[in-house]
């Protein structure tokens, strides 16, 4: 079975995430989203509770055949991809695993916890937003890393959170996500 997994804080999940899922879902047998508790490379301040982020993912992908797995949120600590891979290998033995990431995340991949072991155990599908990951990076030629160059969606969740004006007109969030954010008073809107 070909399994793709896409992890992140999803704080909030936006239409760029949806575009990635739209491309990936056609390429695999099963797609799993892993919202984390806290990303190892991010400050935990301002991270909305997992229950809200998972609910927003459920809203955004309500008509999709995919799984939203809360594995990384259960430990209430930083989430390391290596541990998620061990979990997936046990749960889906003999499956082909592909990790979905953005080019900006792959830039500091060598600093990830057990990055060499990650590369030995999964393929990586990199959505190269802003062309941030390029041929100057020695990982660019790695046979386990596949680059999607035609992905030019220039937005991040942190940019959405930092631009708190006109939430009702935010073009990067679905109408339902905007309603959820306002109703639950997330991100101090």
PDB file of C-alpha atoms in Angstrom:
ATOM      1  CA  UNK A   1       0.000   0.000   0.000  1.00  0.00           C
ATOM      2  CA  UNK A   2       1.263   3.465  -0.883  1.00  0.00           C
ATOM      3  CA  UNK A   3       0.783   5.737   2.140  1.00  0.00           C
ATOM      4  CA  UNK A   4       1.443   9.468   2.137  1.00  0.00           C
ATOM      5  CA  UNK A   5       1.622  11.355   5.418  1.00  0.00           C
ATOM      6  CA  UNK A   6       1.536  15.104   5.842  1.00  0.00           C
ATOM      7  CA  UNK A   7       2.388  16.568   9.211  1.00  0.00           C
ATOM      8  CA  UNK A   8       2.300  20.079  10.490  1.00  0.00           C
ATOM      9  CA  UNK A   9       0.924  22.430  13.037  1.00  0.00           C
ATOM     10  CA  UNK A  10      -1.995  23.436  10.764  1.00  0.00           C
ATOM     11  CA  UNK A  11      -2.458  26.566  12.852  1.00  0.00           C
ATOM     12  CA  UNK A  12      -4.824  27.260  11.035  1.00  0.00           C
ATOM     13  CA  UNK A  13      -5.226  24.889   8.095  1.00  0.00           C
ATOM     14  CA  UNK A  14      -5.503  26.949   4.907  1.00  0.00           C
ATOM     15  CA  UNK A  15      -6.202  26.562   1.209  1.00  0.00           C
ATOM     16  CA  UNK A  16      -2.518  25.890   0.503  1.00  0.00           C
ATOM     17  CA  UNK A  17      -2.795  22.765   2.664  1.00  0.00           C
ATOM     18  CA  UNK A  18      -5.908  21.856   0.701  1.00  0.00           C
ATOM     19  CA  UNK A  19      -4.071  22.241  -2.615  1.00  0.00           C
ATOM     20  CA  UNK A  20      -1.309  19.930  -1.386  1.00  0.00           C
ATOM     21  CA  UNK A  21      -3.860  17.349  -0.256  1.00  0.00           C
ATOM     22  CA  UNK A  22      -5.674  17.620  -3.615  1.00  0.00           C
ATOM     23  CA  UNK A  23      -2.461  16.707  -5.442  1.00  0.00           C
ATOM     24  CA  UNK A  24      -1.371  13.999  -3.014  1.00  0.00           C
ATOM     25  CA  UNK A  25      -4.664  12.165  -2.712  1.00  0.00           C
ATOM     26  CA  UNK A  26      -4.458  11.222  -6.405  1.00  0.00           C
ATOM     27  CA  UNK A  27      -0.987   9.742  -5.960  1.00  0.00           C
ATOM     28  CA  UNK A  28      -1.486   7.362  -3.040  1.00  0.00           C
ATOM     29  CA  UNK A  29      -3.727   4.664  -1.608  1.00  0.00           C
ATOM     30  CA  UNK A  30      -4.046   6.390   1.759  1.00  0.00           C
ATOM     31  CA  UNK A  31      -3.324   9.926   2.942  1.00  0.00           C
ATOM     32  CA  UNK A  32      -2.869  10.661   6.638  1.00  0.00           C
ATOM     33  CA  UNK A  33      -2.653  14.119   8.179  1.00  0.00           C
ATOM     34  CA  UNK A  34      -0.702  14.460  11.415  1.00  0.00           C
ATOM     35  CA  UNK A  35      -1.324  17.670  13.318  1.00  0.00           C
ATOM     36  CA  UNK A  36       1.487  17.995  15.817  1.00  0.00           C
ATOM     37  CA  UNK A  37       1.406  19.175  19.398  1.00  0.00           C
ATOM     38  CA  UNK A  38       4.407  21.462  18.977  1.00  0.00           C
ATOM     39  CA  UNK A  39       6.776  21.532  16.041  1.00  0.00           C
ATOM     40  CA  UNK A  40      10.415  21.088  17.144  1.00  0.00           C
ATOM     41  CA  UNK A  41      11.465  24.161  15.175  1.00  0.00           C
ATOM     42  CA  UNK A  42       8.701  26.486  16.394  1.00  0.00           C
ATOM     43  CA  UNK A  43       7.863  28.356  19.538  1.00  0.00           C
ATOM     44  CA  UNK A  44       4.854  26.866  21.320  1.00  0.00           C
ATOM     45  CA  UNK A  45       3.401  30.292  22.091  1.00  0.00           C
ATOM     46  CA  UNK A  46       0.374  31.024  19.941  1.00  0.00           C
ATOM     47  CA  UNK A  47      -0.261  27.403  18.999  1.00  0.00           C
ATOM     48  CA  UNK A  48      -3.975  26.754  19.232  1.00  0.00           C
ATOM     49  CA  UNK A  49      -5.052  23.680  21.185  1.00  0.00           C
ATOM     50  CA  UNK A  50      -4.943  20.467  19.147  1.00  0.00           C
ATOM     51  CA  UNK A  51      -8.688  19.927  19.544  1.00  0.00           C
ATOM     52  CA  UNK A  52      -9.349  23.122  17.544  1.00  0.00           C
ATOM     53  CA  UNK A  53      -6.756  22.407  14.876  1.00  0.00           C
ATOM     54  CA  UNK A  54      -8.083  18.864  14.416  1.00  0.00           C
ATOM     55  CA  UNK A  55     -11.638  20.176  14.168  1.00  0.00           C
ATOM     56  CA  UNK A  56     -10.576  22.741  11.550  1.00  0.00           C
ATOM     57  CA  UNK A  57      -8.896  19.939   9.569  1.00  0.00           C
ATOM     58  CA  UNK A  58     -12.136  17.945   9.805  1.00  0.00           C
ATOM     59  CA  UNK A  59     -14.040  20.966   8.493  1.00  0.00           C
ATOM     60  CA  UNK A  60     -11.616  21.660   5.643  1.00  0.00           C
ATOM     61  CA  UNK A  61     -11.499  18.025   4.525  1.00  0.00           C
ATOM     62  CA  UNK A  62     -15.066  16.980   5.358  1.00  0.00           C
ATOM     63  CA  UNK A  63     -15.684  15.527   1.881  1.00  0.00           C
ATOM     64  CA  UNK A  64     -12.297  13.841   1.520  1.00  0.00           C
ATOM     65  CA  UNK A  65     -11.275  10.245   1.978  1.00  0.00           C
ATOM     66  CA  UNK A  66      -8.301  10.694   4.255  1.00  0.00           C
ATOM     67  CA  UNK A  67      -7.357  10.118   7.864  1.00  0.00           C
ATOM     68  CA  UNK A  68      -6.566  12.719  10.496  1.00  0.00           C
ATOM     69  CA  UNK A  69      -4.416  10.986  13.102  1.00  0.00           C
ATOM     70  CA  UNK A  70      -3.927  12.545  16.543  1.00  0.00           C
ATOM     71  CA  UNK A  71      -0.817  10.460  17.328  1.00  0.00           C
ATOM     72  CA  UNK A  72       1.507  13.475  17.563  1.00  0.00           C
ATOM     73  CA  UNK A  73      -0.847  15.484  19.779  1.00  0.00           C
ATOM     74  CA  UNK A  74      -1.176  12.829  22.476  1.00  0.00           C
ATOM     75  CA  UNK A  75       2.269  13.304  24.010  1.00  0.00           C
ATOM     76  CA  UNK A  76       1.918  17.023  24.763  1.00  0.00           C
ATOM     77  CA  UNK A  77       5.513  17.634  23.768  1.00  0.00           C
ATOM     78  CA  UNK A  78       7.501  18.410  20.640  1.00  0.00           C
ATOM     79  CA  UNK A  79       6.623  16.124  17.749  1.00  0.00           C
ATOM     80  CA  UNK A  80       9.457  14.378  15.961  1.00  0.00           C
ATOM     81  CA  UNK A  81       8.887  12.934  12.504  1.00  0.00           C
ATOM     82  CA  UNK A  82      11.125   9.975  13.280  1.00  0.00           C
ATOM     83  CA  UNK A  83       8.688   8.820  15.988  1.00  0.00           C
ATOM     84  CA  UNK A  84       5.747   9.186  13.617  1.00  0.00           C
ATOM     85  CA  UNK A  85       7.552   7.061  11.037  1.00  0.00           C
ATOM     86  CA  UNK A  86       8.162   4.326  13.621  1.00  0.00           C
ATOM     87  CA  UNK A  87       4.450   4.459  14.479  1.00  0.00           C
ATOM     88  CA  UNK A  88       3.450   4.207  10.801  1.00  0.00           C
ATOM     89  CA  UNK A  89       5.876   1.363  10.077  1.00  0.00           C
ATOM     90  CA  UNK A  90       4.366  -0.620  12.931  1.00  0.00           C
ATOM     91  CA  UNK A  91       0.770   0.196  11.976  1.00  0.00           C
ATOM     92  CA  UNK A  92       1.247  -0.329   8.225  1.00  0.00           C
ATOM     93  CA  UNK A  93       3.996  -2.938   7.945  1.00  0.00           C
ATOM     94  CA  UNK A  94       5.321  -3.486   4.417  1.00  0.00           C
ATOM     95  CA  UNK A  95       3.784  -0.269   3.114  1.00  0.00           C
ATOM     96  CA  UNK A  96       5.565   2.321   1.007  1.00  0.00           C
ATOM     97  CA  UNK A  97       5.724   5.535   3.066  1.00  0.00           C
ATOM     98  CA  UNK A  98       6.043   9.019   1.602  1.00  0.00           C
ATOM     99  CA  UNK A  99       6.365  12.095   3.788  1.00  0.00           C
ATOM    100  CA  UNK A 100       4.863  15.287   2.360  1.00  0.00           C
ATOM    101  CA  UNK A 101       6.672  18.549   3.193  1.00  0.00           C
ATOM    102  CA  UNK A 102       7.114  22.088   1.965  1.00  0.00           C
ATOM    103  CA  UNK A 103      10.409  23.266   0.513  1.00  0.00           C
ATOM    104  CA  UNK A 104      10.884  25.670   3.394  1.00  0.00           C
ATOM    105  CA  UNK A 105      10.806  22.733   5.829  1.00  0.00           C
ATOM    106  CA  UNK A 106      13.296  20.741   3.810  1.00  0.00           C
ATOM    107  CA  UNK A 107      15.843  23.568   3.983  1.00  0.00           C
ATOM    108  CA  UNK A 108      16.830  22.637   7.523  1.00  0.00           C
ATOM    109  CA  UNK A 109      16.202  18.897   7.147  1.00  0.00           C
ATOM    110  CA  UNK A 110      19.763  18.006   8.205  1.00  0.00           C
ATOM    111  CA  UNK A 111      18.909  19.481  11.632  1.00  0.00           C
ATOM    112  CA  UNK A 112      15.858  17.255  12.095  1.00  0.00           C
ATOM    113  CA  UNK A 113      15.980  14.587  14.772  1.00  0.00           C
ATOM    114  CA  UNK A 114      17.419  11.426  13.142  1.00  0.00           C
ATOM    115  CA  UNK A 115      17.260  12.908   9.635  1.00  0.00           C
ATOM    116  CA  UNK A 116      19.467  10.168   8.160  1.00  0.00           C
ATOM    117  CA  UNK A 117      17.150   7.467   9.504  1.00  0.00           C
ATOM    118  CA  UNK A 118      14.146   9.345   8.111  1.00  0.00           C
ATOM    119  CA  UNK A 119      15.717   9.350   4.651  1.00  0.00           C
ATOM    120  CA  UNK A 120      16.417   5.625   4.900  1.00  0.00           C
ATOM    121  CA  UNK A 121      12.817   4.805   5.804  1.00  0.00           C
ATOM    122  CA  UNK A 122      10.606   7.043   3.662  1.00  0.00           C
ATOM    123  CA  UNK A 123      10.383   8.863   0.391  1.00  0.00           C
ATOM    124  CA  UNK A 124       9.847  12.603   0.583  1.00  0.00           C
ATOM    125  CA  UNK A 125       7.496  14.581  -1.634  1.00  0.00           C
ATOM    126  CA  UNK A 126       8.494  18.234  -1.420  1.00  0.00           C
ATOM    127  CA  UNK A 127       6.092  20.987  -2.472  1.00  0.00           C
ATOM    128  CA  UNK A 128       8.542  23.711  -3.339  1.00  0.00           C
ATOM    129  CA  UNK A 129       6.637  26.812  -2.249  1.00  0.00           C
ATOM    130  CA  UNK A 130       8.443  30.002  -3.264  1.00  0.00           C
ATOM    131  CA  UNK A 131      11.169  27.823  -4.802  1.00  0.00           C
ATOM    132  CA  UNK A 132      12.781  27.929  -1.363  1.00  0.00           C
ATOM    133  CA  UNK A 133      14.419  24.529  -1.812  1.00  0.00           C
ATOM    134  CA  UNK A 134      16.750  24.563  -4.802  1.00  0.00           C
ATOM    135  CA  UNK A 135      19.593  22.778  -6.541  1.00  0.00           C
ATOM    136  CA  UNK A 136      22.199  24.371  -4.277  1.00  0.00           C
ATOM    137  CA  UNK A 137      20.961  22.118  -1.466  1.00  0.00           C
ATOM    138  CA  UNK A 138      22.796  18.780  -1.544  1.00  0.00           C
ATOM    139  CA  UNK A 139      19.533  16.958  -0.744  1.00  0.00           C
ATOM    140  CA  UNK A 140      18.063  18.161  -4.049  1.00  0.00           C
ATOM    141  CA  UNK A 141      19.602  15.208  -5.926  1.00  0.00           C
ATOM    142  CA  UNK A 142      18.672  12.573  -3.328  1.00  0.00           C
ATOM    143  CA  UNK A 143      16.800   9.705  -5.004  1.00  0.00           C
ATOM    144  CA  UNK A 144      14.304   9.517  -2.112  1.00  0.00           C
ATOM    145  CA  UNK A 145      13.269  13.156  -2.485  1.00  0.00           C
ATOM    146  CA  UNK A 146      10.830  14.136  -5.224  1.00  0.00           C
ATOM    147  CA  UNK A 147      10.270  17.831  -5.882  1.00  0.00           C
ATOM    148  CA  UNK A 148       6.954  19.338  -7.008  1.00  0.00           C
ATOM    149  CA  UNK A 149       8.204  22.501  -8.693  1.00  0.00           C
ATOM    150  CA  UNK A 150       4.870  23.756 -10.026  1.00  0.00           C
ATOM    151  CA  UNK A 151       3.477  24.590  -6.597  1.00  0.00           C
ATOM    152  CA  UNK A 152       3.435  28.344  -6.185  1.00  0.00           C
ATOM    153  CA  UNK A 153       1.094  29.041  -3.284  1.00  0.00           C
ATOM    154  CA  UNK A 154       2.728  31.777  -1.288  1.00  0.00           C
ATOM    155  CA  UNK A 155       1.091  31.646   2.136  1.00  0.00           C
ATOM    156  CA  UNK A 156       1.785  30.153   5.531  1.00  0.00           C
ATOM    157  CA  UNK A 157      -0.319  29.725   8.656  1.00  0.00           C
ATOM    158  CA  UNK A 158       1.955  32.091  10.578  1.00  0.00           C
ATOM    159  CA  UNK A 159       1.379  34.813   7.958  1.00  0.00           C
ATOM    160  CA  UNK A 160      -2.377  34.316   8.329  1.00  0.00           C
ATOM    161  CA  UNK A 161      -2.159  34.562  12.130  1.00  0.00           C
ATOM    162  CA  UNK A 162       0.075  37.632  11.985  1.00  0.00           C
ATOM    163  CA  UNK A 163      -2.254  39.464   9.596  1.00  0.00           C
ATOM    164  CA  UNK A 164      -5.275  39.709  11.878  1.00  0.00           C
ATOM    165  CA  UNK A 165      -7.070  42.419   9.923  1.00  0.00           C
ATOM    166  CA  UNK A 166     -10.140  41.559   7.866  1.00  0.00           C
ATOM    167  CA  UNK A 167     -10.397  37.913   8.888  1.00  0.00           C
ATOM    168  CA  UNK A 168     -13.801  37.776   7.169  1.00  0.00           C
ATOM    169  CA  UNK A 169     -12.128  38.529   3.841  1.00  0.00           C
ATOM    170  CA  UNK A 170      -9.099  36.276   4.188  1.00  0.00           C
ATOM    171  CA  UNK A 171      -8.678  34.644   0.777  1.00  0.00           C
ATOM    172  CA  UNK A 172      -6.427  31.891   2.134  1.00  0.00           C
ATOM    173  CA  UNK A 173      -9.024  30.395   4.493  1.00  0.00           C
ATOM    174  CA  UNK A 174     -12.266  28.642   3.646  1.00  0.00           C
ATOM    175  CA  UNK A 175     -15.488  30.318   4.750  1.00  0.00           C
ATOM    176  CA  UNK A 176     -16.138  27.496   7.215  1.00  0.00           C
ATOM    177  CA  UNK A 177     -12.683  27.859   8.803  1.00  0.00           C
ATOM    178  CA  UNK A 178     -13.185  31.619   9.168  1.00  0.00           C
ATOM    179  CA  UNK A 179     -16.534  30.992  10.885  1.00  0.00           C
ATOM    180  CA  UNK A 180     -14.931  28.441  13.215  1.00  0.00           C
ATOM    181  CA  UNK A 181     -12.087  30.830  14.126  1.00  0.00           C
ATOM    182  CA  UNK A 182     -14.500  33.669  14.925  1.00  0.00           C
ATOM    183  CA  UNK A 183     -16.974  31.464  16.818  1.00  0.00           C
ATOM    184  CA  UNK A 184     -14.201  29.985  19.006  1.00  0.00           C
ATOM    185  CA  UNK A 185     -12.295  33.273  19.392  1.00  0.00           C
ATOM    186  CA  UNK A 186      -9.075  31.751  18.084  1.00  0.00           C
ATOM    187  CA  UNK A 187      -6.026  33.873  17.263  1.00  0.00           C
ATOM    188  CA  UNK A 188      -7.622  36.788  19.169  1.00  0.00           C
ATOM    189  CA  UNK A 189     -10.002  37.776  16.375  1.00  0.00           C
TER     190      UNK A 189
END
